[in-house]
Short mmCIF file of C-alpha atoms in Angstrom, two decimals:
data_model
loop_
_atom_site.label_atom_id
_atom_site.label_comp_id
_atom_site.label_asym_id
_atom_site.label_seq_id
_atom_site.Cartn_x
_atom_site.Cartn_y
_atom_site.Cartn_z
CA MET X 1 2.58 -51.86 11.52
CA VAL X 2 1.58 -48.15 12.27
CA MET X 3 -2.08 -47.77 11.57
CA GLY X 4 -2.75 -45.96 8.43
CA ALA X 5 0.62 -46.91 6.77
CA SER X 6 0.51 -48.66 3.24
CA PRO X 7 1.66 -52.07 3.12
CA ARG X 8 3.91 -50.98 0.07
CA PHE X 9 5.69 -48.27 2.07
CA GLU X 10 7.22 -48.02 5.67
CA PRO X 11 5.91 -45.21 7.78
CA ILE X 12 7.68 -41.98 7.73
CA THR X 13 9.27 -42.48 11.49
CA LYS X 14 11.37 -44.99 10.16
CA CYS X 15 12.92 -42.68 7.41
CA SER X 16 16.59 -41.60 7.94
CA THR X 17 17.61 -37.94 7.31
CA LYS X 18 21.38 -38.84 7.30
CA ASP X 19 23.31 -37.58 4.29
CA ARG X 20 20.26 -36.27 2.37
CA SER X 21 21.60 -32.67 1.52
CA ASN X 22 22.43 -33.87 -1.92
CA GLN X 23 19.19 -35.69 -2.72
CA THR X 24 15.68 -34.69 -3.89
CA VAL X 25 12.39 -35.33 -2.17
CA ALA X 26 8.90 -34.96 -3.65
CA SER X 27 6.16 -34.67 -1.31
CA ASP X 28 2.19 -34.51 -1.14
CA LEU X 29 1.11 -31.52 0.68
CA ASP X 30 -2.40 -31.90 2.59
CA GLY X 31 -2.22 -34.78 5.15
CA THR X 32 1.43 -35.15 4.28
CA LEU X 33 3.39 -31.82 4.82
CA LEU X 34 0.20 -30.64 6.60
CA VAL X 35 -1.57 -31.78 9.42
CA SER X 36 -5.00 -31.42 7.87
CA ARG X 37 -5.87 -33.64 5.10
CA SER X 38 -8.60 -31.27 3.97
CA ALA X 39 -7.59 -28.08 1.86
CA PHE X 40 -11.30 -26.34 2.31
CA PRO X 41 -10.21 -23.75 4.62
CA TYR X 42 -7.59 -22.42 2.08
CA TYR X 43 -10.08 -22.51 -0.57
CA LEU X 44 -12.73 -20.64 1.55
CA LEU X 45 -10.03 -17.92 2.42
CA VAL X 46 -9.48 -17.25 -1.25
CA ALA X 47 -13.26 -17.01 -2.02
CA LEU X 48 -13.78 -14.53 0.77
CA GLU X 49 -10.51 -12.40 0.33
CA ALA X 50 -9.95 -12.56 -3.27
CA GLY X 51 -13.96 -12.57 -4.01
CA SER X 52 -16.76 -11.81 -1.73
CA ILE X 53 -18.68 -13.09 1.38
CA LEU X 54 -21.27 -14.22 -0.91
CA ARG X 55 -18.86 -16.54 -2.93
CA ALA X 56 -17.51 -17.71 0.48
CA LEU X 57 -21.13 -18.78 1.67
CA LEU X 58 -21.71 -20.37 -1.59
CA LEU X 59 -18.57 -22.34 -1.23
CA LEU X 60 -19.58 -23.42 2.41
CA ALA X 61 -22.92 -24.35 1.05
CA SER X 62 -21.45 -26.77 -1.34
CA VAL X 63 -19.45 -28.67 1.40
CA PRO X 64 -22.07 -31.47 1.69
CA PHE X 65 -22.04 -32.15 -2.12
CA VAL X 66 -18.03 -31.97 -2.33
CA TYR X 67 -17.51 -34.28 0.89
CA PHE X 68 -20.17 -36.65 -0.66
CA THR X 69 -18.49 -36.66 -3.98
CA TYR X 70 -15.17 -37.02 -2.43
CA LEU X 71 -15.92 -40.14 -0.48
CA VAL X 72 -18.22 -41.84 -2.82
CA LEU X 73 -17.75 -40.89 -6.35
CA SER X 74 -14.30 -39.02 -7.34
CA GLU X 75 -11.66 -36.92 -5.60
CA THR X 76 -11.12 -35.19 -8.95
CA VAL X 77 -14.76 -34.24 -9.47
CA ALA X 78 -14.82 -32.90 -5.72
CA ILE X 79 -11.72 -30.87 -6.25
CA LYS X 80 -13.04 -29.47 -9.53
CA THR X 81 -16.26 -28.42 -7.80
CA LEU X 82 -14.07 -26.44 -5.27
CA ILE X 83 -12.03 -24.89 -7.61
CA PHE X 84 -14.79 -23.72 -9.85
CA VAL X 85 -16.65 -22.34 -6.97
CA THR X 86 -13.81 -20.47 -5.49
CA PHE X 87 -11.75 -19.16 -8.65
CA ALA X 88 -14.37 -18.76 -11.41
CA GLY X 89 -14.39 -15.05 -12.53
CA LEU X 90 -11.67 -13.93 -10.01
CA LYS X 91 -8.84 -11.84 -11.19
CA LEU X 92 -5.57 -13.71 -11.17
CA ARG X 93 -3.78 -10.84 -9.64
CA ASP X 94 -6.18 -10.76 -6.66
CA VAL X 95 -5.76 -14.58 -6.24
CA GLU X 96 -1.84 -14.11 -6.05
CA LEU X 97 -1.90 -11.32 -3.66
CA VAL X 98 -4.21 -13.58 -1.41
CA ALA X 99 -1.84 -16.55 -1.82
CA ARG X 100 1.12 -14.25 -0.89
CA SER X 101 -0.64 -12.36 2.09
CA VAL X 102 -3.30 -14.36 3.54
CA LEU X 103 -2.46 -18.18 3.02
CA PRO X 104 0.92 -18.19 4.37
CA ARG X 105 -0.11 -17.77 8.00
CA PHE X 106 -2.69 -20.33 8.17
CA TYR X 107 -0.49 -22.87 6.18
CA ALA X 108 2.27 -22.16 8.80
CA GLU X 109 0.21 -23.04 11.68
CA ASP X 110 -0.54 -26.70 10.03
CA VAL X 111 2.70 -27.92 9.38
CA ARG X 112 3.49 -31.48 10.38
CA PRO X 113 6.52 -31.97 12.48
CA ASP X 114 7.60 -35.48 11.53
CA THR X 115 7.29 -34.83 7.68
CA TRP X 116 9.07 -31.36 8.20
CA ARG X 117 11.77 -33.07 9.71
CA VAL X 118 12.23 -35.60 6.71
CA PHE X 119 11.64 -32.67 4.10
CA ASN X 120 13.90 -30.06 5.47
CA ALA X 121 16.80 -32.65 5.47
CA PHE X 122 16.97 -32.71 1.62
CA GLY X 123 18.94 -30.47 -0.70
CA LYS X 124 16.12 -30.04 -3.34
CA ARG X 125 12.64 -30.21 -2.45
CA CYS X 126 9.48 -30.43 -4.64
CA ILE X 127 5.91 -30.40 -3.53
CA VAL X 128 3.37 -32.27 -5.64
CA THR X 129 -0.49 -31.28 -4.92
CA ALA X 130 -3.95 -31.57 -6.14
CA SER X 131 -4.25 -27.77 -4.85
CA PRO X 132 -3.90 -25.15 -7.48
CA ARG X 133 -0.14 -24.18 -7.71
CA VAL X 134 -1.06 -20.46 -7.39
CA MET X 135 -2.59 -21.19 -4.15
CA VAL X 136 0.30 -23.26 -2.59
CA GLU X 137 3.49 -21.69 -4.34
CA PRO X 138 4.17 -18.57 -2.28
CA PHE X 139 4.11 -20.44 1.18
CA ALA X 140 5.79 -23.65 0.01
CA LYS X 141 8.76 -21.57 -1.64
CA THR X 142 9.29 -18.94 1.11
CA PHE X 143 8.56 -20.91 4.21
CA LEU X 144 9.38 -24.73 3.21
CA GLY X 145 12.08 -23.97 1.15
CA ALA X 146 10.43 -25.78 -1.90
CA ASP X 147 12.40 -25.49 -5.27
CA LYS X 148 9.64 -26.66 -7.25
CA VAL X 149 5.70 -26.65 -6.66
CA LEU X 150 3.81 -29.06 -9.03
CA GLY X 151 0.08 -28.41 -8.66
CA THR X 152 -3.02 -27.92 -10.55
CA GLU X 153 -2.80 -25.21 -13.16
CA LEU X 154 -5.87 -22.88 -13.39
CA GLY X 155 -7.00 -21.60 -16.86
CA THR X 156 -7.32 -17.84 -17.41
CA THR X 157 -8.68 -15.59 -19.97
CA LYS X 158 -6.92 -13.01 -21.87
CA SER X 159 -8.14 -10.26 -19.45
CA GLY X 160 -6.39 -11.95 -16.65
CA ARG X 161 -9.43 -13.58 -14.92
CA VAL X 162 -9.61 -17.07 -13.54
CA THR X 163 -12.06 -19.43 -15.57
CA GLY X 164 -12.59 -21.80 -12.81
CA PHE X 165 -11.53 -24.78 -14.78
CA ALA X 166 -8.12 -26.74 -14.64
CA LYS X 167 -5.76 -26.77 -17.59
CA GLU X 168 -4.67 -29.94 -19.01
CA PRO X 169 -3.87 -32.54 -17.78
CA GLY X 170 -6.38 -31.52 -15.10
CA VAL X 171 -6.38 -31.87 -11.33
CA LEU X 172 -3.33 -33.40 -10.16
CA VAL X 173 -4.39 -36.75 -8.72
CA GLY X 174 -3.28 -40.20 -8.89
CA GLU X 175 -1.69 -40.79 -12.32
CA HIS X 176 -1.35 -37.28 -13.18
CA LYS X 177 0.71 -36.59 -10.05
CA LYS X 178 3.20 -39.41 -11.45
CA GLU X 179 3.10 -37.91 -15.01
CA ALA X 180 3.95 -34.45 -13.58
CA LEU X 181 6.84 -35.60 -11.55
CA VAL X 182 8.16 -37.53 -14.83
CA LYS X 183 7.84 -34.36 -17.05
CA GLU X 184 9.64 -32.23 -14.48
CA PHE X 185 12.58 -34.62 -13.67
CA GLY X 186 12.96 -36.66 -16.71
CA ASP X 187 15.17 -39.69 -15.86
CA ASP X 188 16.70 -38.05 -12.81
CA LEU X 189 13.66 -39.00 -10.54
CA PRO X 190 13.48 -37.94 -6.81
CA ASP X 191 15.29 -39.89 -4.30
CA LEU X 192 12.33 -39.98 -1.90
CA GLY X 193 8.68 -39.78 -2.23
CA LEU X 194 6.42 -38.66 0.79
CA GLY X 195 2.63 -39.31 0.59
CA ASP X 196 -0.41 -40.13 2.96
CA SER X 197 -3.05 -41.71 0.74
CA VAL X 198 -3.60 -44.16 -2.09
CA THR X 199 -3.57 -41.48 -4.84
CA ASP X 200 -0.03 -40.65 -3.72
CA LEU X 201 1.27 -44.27 -4.43
CA GLU X 202 1.54 -43.71 -8.12
CA PHE X 203 4.11 -40.92 -7.83
CA MET X 204 5.78 -42.48 -4.74
CA SER X 205 6.21 -45.67 -6.79
CA ILE X 206 8.58 -44.21 -9.30
CA CYS X 207 11.00 -42.57 -6.54
CA LYS X 208 13.87 -44.47 -5.41
CA GLU X 209 12.35 -44.66 -1.88
CA GLY X 210 8.87 -43.94 -0.27
CA TYR X 211 7.39 -43.54 3.07
CA MET X 212 3.89 -42.95 4.17
CA VAL X 213 2.60 -40.49 6.49
CA PRO X 214 0.15 -42.46 9.06
CA ARG X 215 -3.16 -40.93 9.67
CA ILE X 216 -2.68 -40.29 13.43
CA LYS X 217 -3.33 -36.87 15.09
CA CYS X 218 -0.24 -34.77 15.97
CA GLU X 219 0.41 -31.26 17.08
CA PRO X 220 1.62 -28.86 14.29
CA LEU X 221 5.09 -27.70 14.07
CA PRO X 222 5.66 -24.33 16.02
CA ARG X 223 5.70 -21.55 13.43
CA ASN X 224 9.35 -20.29 14.61
CA LYS X 225 10.63 -23.73 13.27
CA LEU X 226 9.93 -22.76 9.63
CA LEU X 227 12.54 -21.17 7.46
CA SER X 228 11.22 -17.56 7.82
CA PRO X 229 8.91 -15.84 10.40
CA ILE X 230 5.46 -14.61 9.69
CA ILE X 231 5.68 -10.83 10.43
CA PHE X 232 3.14 -9.47 7.95
CA HIS X 233 -0.26 -10.97 6.79
CA GLU X 234 -3.48 -9.95 5.59
CA GLY X 235 -7.18 -10.99 5.94
CA ARG X 236 -10.01 -10.49 8.23
CA LEU X 237 -10.35 -13.97 9.75
CA VAL X 238 -8.47 -14.94 12.81
CA GLN X 239 -9.13 -18.72 13.15
CA ARG X 240 -8.75 -21.38 10.42
CA PRO X 241 -12.06 -21.55 8.71
CA THR X 242 -12.92 -25.20 8.75
CA PRO X 243 -16.57 -25.83 7.64
CA LEU X 244 -17.65 -25.67 11.29
CA VAL X 245 -15.63 -22.53 12.26
CA ALA X 246 -16.68 -20.71 8.87
CA LEU X 247 -20.33 -21.69 9.81
CA LEU X 248 -20.15 -20.26 13.19
CA THR X 249 -18.26 -17.16 12.02
CA PHE X 250 -20.95 -16.19 9.25
CA LEU X 251 -23.74 -16.93 12.06
CA TRP X 252 -21.96 -14.58 14.47
CA MET X 253 -21.53 -11.70 11.68
CA PRO X 254 -25.19 -10.26 12.23
CA ILE X 255 -24.80 -10.02 15.99
CA GLY X 256 -21.17 -8.85 15.48
CA ILE X 257 -22.33 -6.06 13.21
CA ILE X 258 -24.99 -4.81 15.46
CA LEU X 259 -22.78 -5.11 18.48
CA SER X 260 -20.14 -3.22 16.58
CA ILE X 261 -22.28 -0.32 15.66
CA LEU X 262 -23.42 -0.02 19.35
CA ARG X 263 -19.81 -0.04 20.48
CA VAL X 264 -18.55 2.51 18.09
CA TYR X 265 -21.43 5.16 18.10
CA LEU X 266 -22.69 4.91 21.92
CA ASN X 267 -19.12 5.89 22.99
CA ILE X 268 -18.53 8.87 20.71
CA PRO X 269 -20.38 11.32 22.86
CA LEU X 270 -19.27 10.24 26.09
CA PRO X 271 -16.45 11.67 28.33
CA GLU X 272 -13.49 9.21 28.47
CA ARG X 273 -14.11 8.60 32.07
CA ILE X 274 -17.58 7.38 31.31
CA ALA X 275 -16.64 5.68 28.39
CA TRP X 276 -14.40 3.48 30.59
CA TYR X 277 -17.29 2.05 32.17
CA ASN X 278 -19.59 1.89 29.08
CA TYR X 279 -16.68 -0.28 27.70
CA LYS X 280 -17.20 -2.92 30.38
CA LEU X 281 -20.87 -2.95 29.66
CA LEU X 282 -20.62 -3.35 26.01
CA GLY X 283 -18.08 -6.35 26.45
CA ILE X 284 -14.89 -4.36 25.66
CA ARG X 285 -12.09 -5.15 27.97
CA VAL X 286 -9.46 -2.70 28.74
CA ILE X 287 -6.63 -3.76 31.10
CA ARG X 288 -4.53 -0.68 32.37
CA LYS X 289 -1.24 -1.11 33.81
CA GLY X 290 1.41 1.37 34.90
CA THR X 291 0.85 4.90 36.13
CA PRO X 292 0.09 7.43 33.64
CA PRO X 293 1.27 11.23 34.08
CA PRO X 294 -1.23 13.51 35.36
CA PRO X 295 -2.85 16.21 32.87
CA PRO X 296 -0.54 19.04 31.65
CA LYS X 297 -0.80 22.30 33.99
CA LYS X 298 -1.96 25.37 32.19
CA GLY X 299 0.67 26.85 30.11
CA GLN X 300 2.65 23.42 30.03
CA SER X 301 3.01 21.52 26.98
CA GLY X 302 1.35 18.20 26.75
CA VAL X 303 2.91 14.69 27.14
CA LEU X 304 3.94 12.67 24.09
CA PHE X 305 2.61 8.99 24.30
CA VAL X 306 4.63 6.89 22.18
CA CYS X 307 2.87 3.66 21.36
CA ASN X 308 3.46 0.53 19.38
CA HIS X 309 0.44 0.09 16.74
CA ARG X 310 -1.72 -2.74 16.85
CA THR X 311 -5.27 -1.46 15.61
CA VAL X 312 -6.69 1.72 14.35
CA LEU X 313 -8.32 2.23 17.77
CA ASP X 314 -4.98 2.28 19.64
CA PRO X 315 -5.33 6.21 20.24
CA VAL X 316 -8.87 6.08 21.22
CA VAL X 317 -8.37 3.17 23.84
CA THR X 318 -5.52 4.94 25.28
CA ALA X 319 -7.50 8.06 25.83
CA VAL X 320 -10.12 5.81 27.76
CA ALA X 321 -7.49 4.07 29.73
CA LEU X 322 -6.06 7.63 30.58
CA GLY X 323 -9.57 8.93 31.32
CA ARG X 324 -9.10 12.22 29.65
CA LYS X 325 -9.13 13.90 26.14
CA ILE X 326 -6.15 13.79 24.17
CA SER X 327 -5.22 14.20 20.40
CA CYS X 328 -3.72 11.76 17.87
CA VAL X 329 -1.63 11.93 14.74
CA THR X 330 -1.96 9.16 12.05
CA TYR X 331 -0.63 8.74 8.57
CA SER X 332 -3.97 8.14 6.76
CA ILE X 333 -7.62 8.93 8.03
CA SER X 334 -10.82 9.33 6.10
CA LYS X 335 -12.99 12.34 6.59
CA PHE X 336 -15.72 10.06 7.94
CA SER X 337 -13.27 8.37 10.41
CA LYS X 338 -12.57 11.80 11.83
CA ILE X 339 -16.01 12.84 12.25
CA ILE X 340 -16.90 9.61 14.33
CA SER X 341 -13.54 9.66 16.14
CA PRO X 342 -14.13 10.47 19.95
CA ILE X 343 -10.83 12.19 19.82
CA LYS X 344 -9.12 14.74 17.74
CA ALA X 345 -7.33 12.96 14.70
CA VAL X 346 -4.86 14.70 12.45
CA ALA X 347 -3.47 13.04 9.27
CA LEU X 348 0.31 13.32 8.83
CA SER X 349 1.20 14.71 5.37
CA ARG X 350 4.71 12.90 5.13
CA GLU X 351 6.36 16.37 4.60
CA ARG X 352 8.73 16.56 7.45
CA GLU X 353 8.48 20.10 8.26
CA LYS X 354 4.75 20.55 7.99
CA ASP X 355 4.23 17.23 10.30
CA ALA X 356 6.70 18.56 12.74
CA ALA X 357 4.81 21.95 13.01
CA ASN X 358 1.41 20.26 13.40
CA ILE X 359 2.77 17.97 16.12
CA LYS X 360 4.36 20.81 18.09
CA LYS X 361 1.06 22.60 17.83
CA LEU X 362 -0.85 19.77 18.96
CA LEU X 363 1.34 19.38 22.06
CA GLU X 364 0.86 22.97 23.01
CA GLU X 365 -2.78 22.35 23.18
CA GLY X 366 -2.31 19.15 25.44
CA ASP X 367 -1.26 15.47 25.38
CA LEU X 368 -0.79 13.70 22.18
CA VAL X 369 -0.66 10.24 21.09
CA ILE X 370 1.70 9.04 17.87
CA CYS X 371 2.40 5.52 16.79
CA PRO X 372 5.88 5.90 15.14
CA GLU X 373 5.82 2.56 13.26
CA GLY X 374 3.43 4.08 10.49
CA THR X 375 1.27 1.13 10.41
CA THR X 376 -0.21 -1.84 12.31
CA CYS X 377 1.61 -5.06 12.92
CA ARG X 378 -0.57 -8.06 14.08
CA GLU X 379 2.43 -10.50 15.04
CA PRO X 380 4.76 -10.06 18.17
CA PHE X 381 7.20 -7.66 16.24
CA LEU X 382 7.78 -4.02 16.11
CA LEU X 383 8.70 -2.25 13.02
CA ARG X 384 11.07 0.52 12.77
CA PHE X 385 10.27 3.66 14.69
CA SER X 386 10.29 6.99 12.71
CA ALA X 387 12.54 9.24 14.73
CA LEU X 388 10.68 12.74 14.04
CA PHE X 389 8.67 12.46 17.25
CA ALA X 390 12.05 12.42 19.43
CA GLU X 391 13.19 15.85 18.07
CA LEU X 392 9.87 17.73 19.02
CA THR X 393 9.78 17.24 22.79
CA ASP X 394 11.47 15.80 25.83
CA ARG X 395 8.22 14.95 27.35
CA ILE X 396 7.86 11.22 26.26
CA VAL X 397 6.05 8.38 27.90
CA PRO X 398 6.28 5.02 26.10
CA VAL X 399 3.00 3.08 26.05
CA ALA X 400 2.96 -0.71 25.47
CA ILE X 401 -0.24 -1.80 23.69
CA ASN X 402 -1.20 -5.43 23.14
CA THR X 403 -4.71 -6.59 21.76
CA LYS X 404 -6.65 -9.86 21.54
CA GLN X 405 -9.21 -10.52 18.89
CA SER X 406 -10.71 -14.03 18.60
CA VAL X 407 -12.86 -13.80 15.34
CA PHE X 408 -12.00 -10.88 13.19
CA TYR X 409 -8.73 -8.73 12.44
CA GLY X 410 -9.54 -5.03 12.69
CA THR X 411 -6.57 -4.13 10.22
CA SER X 412 -6.30 -4.33 6.62
CA VAL X 413 -4.11 -3.31 3.68
CA ARG X 414 -6.05 -4.24 0.78
CA GLY X 415 -9.57 -4.07 2.32
CA HIS X 416 -11.92 -1.15 3.10
CA LYS X 417 -9.93 0.71 5.76
CA LEU X 418 -13.11 2.42 6.89
CA LEU X 419 -14.41 -0.81 8.24
CA ASP X 420 -11.33 -1.41 10.56
CA PRO X 421 -12.73 -0.10 13.74
CA TYR X 422 -16.18 -2.08 13.21
CA PHE X 423 -14.14 -5.16 12.64
CA VAL X 424 -12.16 -4.80 15.91
CA PHE X 425 -15.65 -4.45 17.84
CA MET X 426 -17.43 -7.11 15.96
CA ASN X 427 -15.25 -9.61 18.02
CA PRO X 428 -17.51 -10.94 20.94
CA MET X 429 -14.79 -9.57 23.66
CA PRO X 430 -12.20 -7.39 22.10
CA THR X 431 -9.28 -6.92 24.63
CA PHE X 432 -6.89 -4.19 25.04
CA GLU X 433 -3.84 -4.24 27.39
CA ILE X 434 -2.51 -0.62 27.86
CA THR X 435 0.67 -0.50 29.75
CA PHE X 436 2.04 3.20 30.82
CA LEU X 437 5.77 3.16 31.32
CA ASN X 438 7.84 5.81 33.02
CA GLN X 439 8.45 9.01 31.29
CA LEU X 440 12.01 9.14 29.40
CA PRO X 441 14.67 10.81 31.75
CA THR X 442 16.10 14.11 30.17
CA GLU X 443 19.43 12.47 29.65
CA LEU X 444 17.62 9.84 27.32
CA THR X 445 16.01 12.50 25.02
CA CYS X 446 17.27 14.94 22.49
CA LYS X 447 17.50 17.66 24.90
CA GLY X 448 19.77 15.50 26.90
CA GLY X 449 22.15 15.05 23.82
CA LYS X 450 20.84 11.88 22.48
CA PRO X 451 20.36 11.76 18.67
CA ALA X 452 16.82 11.56 17.49
CA ILE X 453 17.34 7.84 15.95
CA GLU X 454 18.92 6.56 19.21
CA VAL X 455 15.93 7.71 21.30
CA ALA X 456 13.37 6.30 18.88
CA ASN X 457 15.43 2.93 18.75
CA TYR X 458 15.75 2.84 22.69
CA ILE X 459 11.76 3.47 22.99
CA GLN X 460 11.35 0.48 20.40
CA ARG X 461 13.53 -1.76 22.50
CA VAL X 462 11.81 -0.93 25.71
CA LEU X 463 8.16 -1.42 24.35
CA ALA X 464 9.33 -4.85 22.83
CA GLY X 465 10.92 -5.71 26.13
CA THR X 466 7.65 -5.23 28.00
CA LEU X 467 5.40 -6.82 25.53
CA GLY X 468 7.82 -9.83 24.81
CA PHE X 469 8.13 -8.90 21.06
CA GLU X 470 11.04 -8.75 18.74
CA CYS X 471 12.34 -5.59 17.27
CA THR X 472 12.77 -5.43 13.36
CA SER X 473 14.07 -2.83 11.08
CA LEU X 474 11.23 -3.40 8.75
CA THR X 475 8.91 -0.33 7.70
CA ARG X 476 5.37 0.48 6.35
CA LYS X 477 6.87 0.50 3.07
CA ASP X 478 8.01 -3.26 3.50
CA LYS X 479 4.53 -4.20 4.65
CA TYR X 480 2.61 -2.68 1.84
CA ALA X 481 5.10 -4.07 -0.86
CA MET X 482 4.63 -7.50 0.43
CA LEU X 483 0.75 -7.53 1.10
CA ALA X 484 -0.33 -5.11 -1.52
CA GLY X 485 2.21 -4.58 -4.13
CA THR X 486 2.35 -0.91 -3.35
CA ASP X 487 4.77 1.39 -1.38
CA GLY X 488 2.18 2.25 1.26
CA THR X 489 1.78 5.95 0.19
CA VAL X 490 -1.33 5.07 -1.84
CA PRO X 491 -4.33 7.05 -0.34
CA SER X 492 -6.62 4.83 1.53
CA LYS X 493 -9.44 5.09 -1.25
CA LYS X 494 -7.19 3.27 -3.42
CA ASN X 495 -6.49 0.52 -0.78
CA ALA X 496 -10.20 -0.37 -0.72
#
């Protein structure tokens, strides 16, 4: 017998996936469909992203009590504690946005391959979990193809805030899982039940077949094996916040804040050539590849550096890599960000003629950086390039940018955008890889007879090929619709 398997049910390795397309499966989540048996990281993400850092710290402080209660007293009481500390007083809409924009990336990196092999073979799929349904459902339906998620239901007030208490029948553990399954399916119960602990035996026993997931370590399923790719996601944390990782992250924060302030303000008055060396002294790693063009001669228009967009600091780091002053255009920038920016930054108005005139004027003054995606993308994908830039000059140099952030993400849709550069520099060693490609030959520009859209698409493909990324037709509007429920044209104040 495989270690950890129940004497009543065979291990999942013995489950056949043949001819299952017309059958129904019901599966537990933590420890069954997911590698990790603990849902704590997902509660902490909700507490931090829908709540505050103080709520997240309180949740982390409750870990000894929760774990002791879970192991010695009652699993139900332990989960109720997690739910109350995490959710009490939060707006339901904020919780839903976090569940849709933050949690899927972390869930996707924790899927168990042997369970997924079985789960994915069934035509109808149901997940039964003690975790709040609102927390699990977006990921389960989009990336696992679940038709139904039966989870703990949270109480809400008339004003749309979560009470922190579970609705009847309470936390879905043991007998309650069985009751929820019977209520959902009636006499037509699932053909297969999957679980990993004794509290799953109740619902597994009413299924026609049942298999246990043994408690043995395994590597998570590669994310590209799921039903949909993760292209957009929100949230400040890079690593999955287990109790230890969360503790180390919060301990690093005061050091990171001091380091970030030094990195931002010490470089503002410095010429770019000197800033290059100061970056090294302050632990900012800039890897420069390729040969950038020389500065424009007097009376000559500047070069347009067309970059993919990874962080708000892309134009600044490009200037440091070039070793000279350049300007940049961006879709949204606060007055304060303009003041502290070491390079000239001009906000685009999204009025085509006005933006074209501004870009032409800046090119007459010197070199210019533009990110035609219009917004950042954290994953190895490139969004659709706006073609406006291609109509304005034939001196175009594509620049491929990649970044490495180990603790915090420096981009945000719902958060305070003003803090984005500080979060980038709060990482122990933020890394930027800047690759200058060859200037586009005239025959590949609009001056050579190519349509602007064709030029933009060509540059997108070239940058994607250099970086090993994938091109998409998605836009800034798609990103904001998914992550914030807006069209991306809301001023930055409202995103805060």
